[in-house]
DNA sequence: AGCCATTTTCCTGTTT
DNA sequence: TAAACAGGAAAATGGC
């Protein structure tokens, strides 16, 4: 298979996990929404010089004219490339995994590619790319805003009507119940890598509101819980709540409580935001995580970067826990 | 005011 | 080489 970084195993798992096209398209849309993607081809490690040279039309509106607004059949070469780049980004793959030169094609050609074409071009990742294209071809939301699409996708995940408010631009500002008021807009626009953060902040702030409304006693501060929510609970809650977790942390082994940070710095930023600490980093967050080993809230997972496992003193992460 | 749990910050060294 | 991991030390934080 193609060359990968040390993340090869987990990257593959990641890809397989994300095979659910609905989840995948949601992630794409969320990430796309914050320009997390680098659309400068020269910055890509592949240094591909695509044949398209026309500058990409400027987006005055919120993401108008980008690949997700258009049926893949009508994608330009740039849009195909953009979609691929997003795929790599979302899955934290090494860019060398994808032979970009094989995709110097228009959307029309892309849509005509068979599964075999994809697997020949990209190996094991091919079937995911193929299914994503098929999904976009037949079930995509086009012609308008990402946000509209996002709402649709979120609605499809909504099992408890009324429990989730669709995420909208104008609902960025939330009144949070117990720990802070997120100026999500100001925060997320200024941070790296945080379309994820945008979405997360909105969802997280809202669920805090809901939690305190439903369970006022839980919102009250418990003994020696100086900051309202412990770090491990914050991490757990991201994992347990898909709408809070647009590709930030992912289960590696759900039943064993093994999980992996996908966007470690973005999570740190969010933790910092929650604690009103703009200088939080993954390095500092991870030090706090390591203290949990001794308390058996976490167990070590040797040899796997960014991977942790809940320990016997961590509560509420198991599937049957409420 | 002081104690305590829980980080946060900083650091040096090691591993991947 | 960069990023992540390890863990000591000390400071900060905020509830009790």
PDB file of N, CA, C and O in Angstrom, chain A residues 225-263:
ATOM      1  N   UNK A 225     -14.214  19.816  43.132  1.00  0.00           N
ATOM      2  CA  UNK A 225     -14.285  19.828  41.681  1.00  0.00           C
ATOM      3  C   UNK A 225     -14.194  21.285  41.264  1.00  0.00           C
ATOM      4  O   UNK A 225     -15.164  21.868  40.810  1.00  0.00           O
ATOM      5  N   UNK A 226     -13.017  21.852  41.462  1.00  0.00           N
ATOM      6  CA  UNK A 226     -12.886  23.301  41.421  1.00  0.00           C
ATOM      7  C   UNK A 226     -13.240  23.924  40.089  1.00  0.00           C
ATOM      8  O   UNK A 226     -13.578  25.084  40.039  1.00  0.00           O
ATOM      9  N   UNK A 227     -13.155  23.189  39.060  1.00  0.00           N
ATOM     10  CA  UNK A 227     -13.373  23.841  37.764  1.00  0.00           C
ATOM     11  C   UNK A 227     -14.594  23.292  37.054  1.00  0.00           C
ATOM     12  O   UNK A 227     -14.690  23.341  35.846  1.00  0.00           O
ATOM     13  N   UNK A 228     -15.483  22.721  37.809  1.00  0.00           N
ATOM     14  CA  UNK A 228     -16.747  22.309  37.213  1.00  0.00           C
ATOM     15  C   UNK A 228     -16.669  20.964  36.533  1.00  0.00           C
ATOM     16  O   UNK A 228     -17.352  20.042  36.897  1.00  0.00           O
ATOM     17  N   UNK A 229     -15.823  20.843  35.562  1.00  0.00           N
ATOM     18  CA  UNK A 229     -15.686  19.596  34.828  1.00  0.00           C
ATOM     19  C   UNK A 229     -14.223  19.207  34.807  1.00  0.00           C
ATOM     20  O   UNK A 229     -13.366  20.009  34.497  1.00  0.00           O
ATOM     21  N   UNK A 230     -13.959  17.976  35.147  1.00  0.00           N
ATOM     22  CA  UNK A 230     -12.583  17.497  35.058  1.00  0.00           C
ATOM     23  C   UNK A 230     -12.191  17.258  33.607  1.00  0.00           C
ATOM     24  O   UNK A 230     -13.040  16.990  32.764  1.00  0.00           O
ATOM     25  N   UNK A 231     -10.906  17.288  33.420  1.00  0.00           N
ATOM     26  CA  UNK A 231     -10.411  17.082  32.062  1.00  0.00           C
ATOM     27  C   UNK A 231     -10.888  15.754  31.475  1.00  0.00           C
ATOM     28  O   UNK A 231     -11.346  15.696  30.341  1.00  0.00           O
ATOM     29  N   UNK A 232     -10.782  14.708  32.264  1.00  0.00           N
ATOM     30  CA  UNK A 232     -11.157  13.397  31.710  1.00  0.00           C
ATOM     31  C   UNK A 232     -12.645  13.337  31.382  1.00  0.00           C
ATOM     32  O   UNK A 232     -13.049  12.664  30.436  1.00  0.00           O
ATOM     33  N   UNK A 233     -13.443  14.068  32.123  1.00  0.00           N
ATOM     34  CA  UNK A 233     -14.881  14.101  31.829  1.00  0.00           C
ATOM     35  C   UNK A 233     -15.145  14.900  30.550  1.00  0.00           C
ATOM     36  O   UNK A 233     -16.022  14.553  29.751  1.00  0.00           O
ATOM     37  N   UNK A 234     -14.387  15.944  30.415  1.00  0.00           N
ATOM     38  CA  UNK A 234     -14.485  16.756  29.202  1.00  0.00           C
ATOM     39  C   UNK A 234     -14.161  15.897  27.970  1.00  0.00           C
ATOM     40  O   UNK A 234     -14.885  15.909  26.965  1.00  0.00           O
ATOM     41  N   UNK A 235     -13.084  15.124  28.081  1.00  0.00           N
ATOM     42  CA  UNK A 235     -12.685  14.242  26.989  1.00  0.00           C
ATOM     43  C   UNK A 235     -13.762  13.183  26.743  1.00  0.00           C
ATOM     44  O   UNK A 235     -14.183  12.931  25.609  1.00  0.00           O
ATOM     45  N   UNK A 236     -14.211  12.591  27.829  1.00  0.00           N
ATOM     46  CA  UNK A 236     -15.253  11.569  27.716  1.00  0.00           C
ATOM     47  C   UNK A 236     -16.499  12.126  27.019  1.00  0.00           C
ATOM     48  O   UNK A 236     -17.083  11.483  26.154  1.00  0.00           O
ATOM     49  N   UNK A 237     -16.870  13.334  27.403  1.00  0.00           N
ATOM     50  CA  UNK A 237     -18.094  13.897  26.841  1.00  0.00           C
ATOM     51  C   UNK A 237     -17.958  14.215  25.352  1.00  0.00           C
ATOM     52  O   UNK A 237     -18.933  14.130  24.610  1.00  0.00           O
ATOM     53  N   UNK A 238     -16.764  14.566  24.948  1.00  0.00           N
ATOM     54  CA  UNK A 238     -16.549  14.745  23.504  1.00  0.00           C
ATOM     55  C   UNK A 238     -16.770  13.414  22.800  1.00  0.00           C
ATOM     56  O   UNK A 238     -17.459  13.322  21.784  1.00  0.00           O
ATOM     57  N   UNK A 239     -16.185  12.369  23.388  1.00  0.00           N
ATOM     58  CA  UNK A 239     -16.298  11.051  22.763  1.00  0.00           C
ATOM     59  C   UNK A 239     -17.731  10.548  22.697  1.00  0.00           C
ATOM     60  O   UNK A 239     -18.129   9.897  21.735  1.00  0.00           O
ATOM     61  N   UNK A 240     -18.488  10.863  23.719  1.00  0.00           N
ATOM     62  CA  UNK A 240     -19.833  10.299  23.801  1.00  0.00           C
ATOM     63  C   UNK A 240     -20.869  11.098  23.029  1.00  0.00           C
ATOM     64  O   UNK A 240     -22.002  10.660  22.904  1.00  0.00           O
ATOM     65  N   UNK A 241     -20.496  12.243  22.563  1.00  0.00           N
ATOM     66  CA  UNK A 241     -21.489  13.109  21.936  1.00  0.00           C
ATOM     67  C   UNK A 241     -21.044  13.480  20.538  1.00  0.00           C
ATOM     68  O   UNK A 241     -20.260  14.397  20.360  1.00  0.00           O
ATOM     69  N   UNK A 242     -21.528  12.755  19.549  1.00  0.00           N
ATOM     70  CA  UNK A 242     -21.055  12.984  18.183  1.00  0.00           C
ATOM     71  C   UNK A 242     -21.163  14.427  17.732  1.00  0.00           C
ATOM     72  O   UNK A 242     -20.285  14.921  17.028  1.00  0.00           O
ATOM     73  N   UNK A 243     -22.209  15.106  18.145  1.00  0.00           N
ATOM     74  CA  UNK A 243     -22.352  16.484  17.676  1.00  0.00           C
ATOM     75  C   UNK A 243     -21.335  17.416  18.317  1.00  0.00           C
ATOM     76  O   UNK A 243     -21.146  18.542  17.872  1.00  0.00           O
ATOM     77  N   UNK A 244     -20.670  16.942  19.362  1.00  0.00           N
ATOM     78  CA  UNK A 244     -19.590  17.731  19.945  1.00  0.00           C
ATOM     79  C   UNK A 244     -18.246  17.374  19.320  1.00  0.00           C
ATOM     80  O   UNK A 244     -17.238  17.955  19.672  1.00  0.00           O
ATOM     81  N   UNK A 245     -18.253  16.370  18.508  1.00  0.00           N
ATOM     82  CA  UNK A 245     -16.975  15.756  18.160  1.00  0.00           C
ATOM     83  C   UNK A 245     -16.776  15.615  16.660  1.00  0.00           C
ATOM     84  O   UNK A 245     -16.765  14.520  16.136  1.00  0.00           O
ATOM     85  N   UNK A 246     -16.605  16.712  16.005  1.00  0.00           N
ATOM     86  CA  UNK A 246     -16.361  16.627  14.568  1.00  0.00           C
ATOM     87  C   UNK A 246     -14.913  16.265  14.287  1.00  0.00           C
ATOM     88  O   UNK A 246     -14.118  17.100  13.872  1.00  0.00           O
ATOM     89  N   UNK A 247     -14.561  15.038  14.563  1.00  0.00           N
ATOM     90  CA  UNK A 247     -13.218  14.582  14.237  1.00  0.00           C
ATOM     91  C   UNK A 247     -12.139  15.027  15.192  1.00  0.00           C
ATOM     92  O   UNK A 247     -10.993  15.177  14.805  1.00  0.00           O
ATOM     93  N   UNK A 248     -12.482  15.252  16.436  1.00  0.00           N
ATOM     94  CA  UNK A 248     -11.480  15.686  17.422  1.00  0.00           C
ATOM     95  C   UNK A 248     -10.821  14.499  18.104  1.00  0.00           C
ATOM     96  O   UNK A 248      -9.598  14.436  18.222  1.00  0.00           O
ATOM     97  N   UNK A 249     -11.635  13.597  18.572  1.00  0.00           N
ATOM     98  CA  UNK A 249     -11.168  12.411  19.289  1.00  0.00           C
ATOM     99  C   UNK A 249     -12.027  11.253  18.799  1.00  0.00           C
ATOM    100  O   UNK A 249     -13.198  11.439  18.511  1.00  0.00           O
ATOM    101  N   UNK A 250     -11.424  10.102  18.740  1.00  0.00           N
ATOM    102  CA  UNK A 250     -12.184   8.980  18.189  1.00  0.00           C
ATOM    103  C   UNK A 250     -11.923   7.716  19.000  1.00  0.00           C
ATOM    104  O   UNK A 250     -10.813   7.489  19.451  1.00  0.00           O
ATOM    105  N   UNK A 251     -12.958   6.912  19.132  1.00  0.00           N
ATOM    106  CA  UNK A 251     -12.772   5.612  19.765  1.00  0.00           C
ATOM    107  C   UNK A 251     -11.886   4.740  18.882  1.00  0.00           C
ATOM    108  O   UNK A 251     -12.112   4.652  17.678  1.00  0.00           O
ATOM    109  N   UNK A 252     -10.943   4.095  19.498  1.00  0.00           N
ATOM    110  CA  UNK A 252     -10.160   3.083  18.795  1.00  0.00           C
ATOM    111  C   UNK A 252     -10.728   1.717  19.130  1.00  0.00           C
ATOM    112  O   UNK A 252     -10.735   0.825  18.302  1.00  0.00           O
ATOM    113  N   UNK A 253     -11.130   1.548  20.370  1.00  0.00           N
ATOM    114  CA  UNK A 253     -11.769   0.313  20.795  1.00  0.00           C
ATOM    115  C   UNK A 253     -12.836   0.708  21.802  1.00  0.00           C
ATOM    116  O   UNK A 253     -12.545   0.928  22.976  1.00  0.00           O
ATOM    117  N   UNK A 254     -14.031   0.801  21.292  1.00  0.00           N
ATOM    118  CA  UNK A 254     -15.133   1.341  22.086  1.00  0.00           C
ATOM    119  C   UNK A 254     -15.357   0.546  23.370  1.00  0.00           C
ATOM    120  O   UNK A 254     -15.544   1.093  24.437  1.00  0.00           O
ATOM    121  N   UNK A 255     -15.352  -0.783  23.233  1.00  0.00           N
ATOM    122  CA  UNK A 255     -15.691  -1.599  24.407  1.00  0.00           C
ATOM    123  C   UNK A 255     -14.567  -1.577  25.445  1.00  0.00           C
ATOM    124  O   UNK A 255     -14.817  -1.745  26.631  1.00  0.00           O
ATOM    125  N   UNK A 256     -13.338  -1.361  24.984  1.00  0.00           N
ATOM    126  CA  UNK A 256     -12.213  -1.324  25.922  1.00  0.00           C
ATOM    127  C   UNK A 256     -11.913   0.078  26.427  1.00  0.00           C
ATOM    128  O   UNK A 256     -11.046   0.265  27.277  1.00  0.00           O
ATOM    129  N   UNK A 257     -12.594   1.046  25.871  1.00  0.00           N
ATOM    130  CA  UNK A 257     -12.367   2.413  26.325  1.00  0.00           C
ATOM    131  C   UNK A 257     -11.092   3.029  25.789  1.00  0.00           C
ATOM    132  O   UNK A 257     -10.519   3.942  26.399  1.00  0.00           O
ATOM    133  N   UNK A 258     -10.649   2.556  24.661  1.00  0.00           N
ATOM    134  CA  UNK A 258      -9.434   3.096  24.041  1.00  0.00           C
ATOM    135  C   UNK A 258      -9.822   4.171  23.031  1.00  0.00           C
ATOM    136  O   UNK A 258     -10.707   3.953  22.209  1.00  0.00           O
ATOM    137  N   UNK A 259      -9.158   5.288  23.124  1.00  0.00           N
ATOM    138  CA  UNK A 259      -9.498   6.371  22.203  1.00  0.00           C
ATOM    139  C   UNK A 259      -8.241   7.097  21.765  1.00  0.00           C
ATOM    140  O   UNK A 259      -7.177   6.943  22.362  1.00  0.00           O
ATOM    141  N   UNK A 260      -8.397   7.871  20.735  1.00  0.00           N
ATOM    142  CA  UNK A 260      -7.238   8.553  20.163  1.00  0.00           C
ATOM    143  C   UNK A 260      -7.588   9.999  19.818  1.00  0.00           C
ATOM    144  O   UNK A 260      -8.660  10.290  19.293  1.00  0.00           O
ATOM    145  N   UNK A 261      -6.665  10.848  20.108  1.00  0.00           N
ATOM    146  CA  UNK A 261      -6.805  12.246  19.703  1.00  0.00           C
ATOM    147  C   UNK A 261      -6.505  12.361  18.217  1.00  0.00           C
ATOM    148  O   UNK A 261      -5.456  11.918  17.759  1.00  0.00           O
ATOM    149  N   UNK A 262      -7.417  12.947  17.492  1.00  0.00           N
ATOM    150  CA  UNK A 262      -7.167  13.210  16.077  1.00  0.00           C
ATOM    151  C   UNK A 262      -6.650  14.626  15.881  1.00  0.00           C
ATOM    152  O   UNK A 262      -5.790  14.872  15.064  1.00  0.00           O
ATOM    153  N   UNK A 263      -7.194  15.534  16.627  1.00  0.00           N
ATOM    154  CA  UNK A 263      -6.795  16.936  16.520  1.00  0.00           C
ATOM    155  C   UNK A 263      -6.424  17.409  17.912  1.00  0.00           C
ATOM    156  O   UNK A 263      -7.191  18.105  18.582  1.00  0.00           O
TER     157      UNK A 263
END
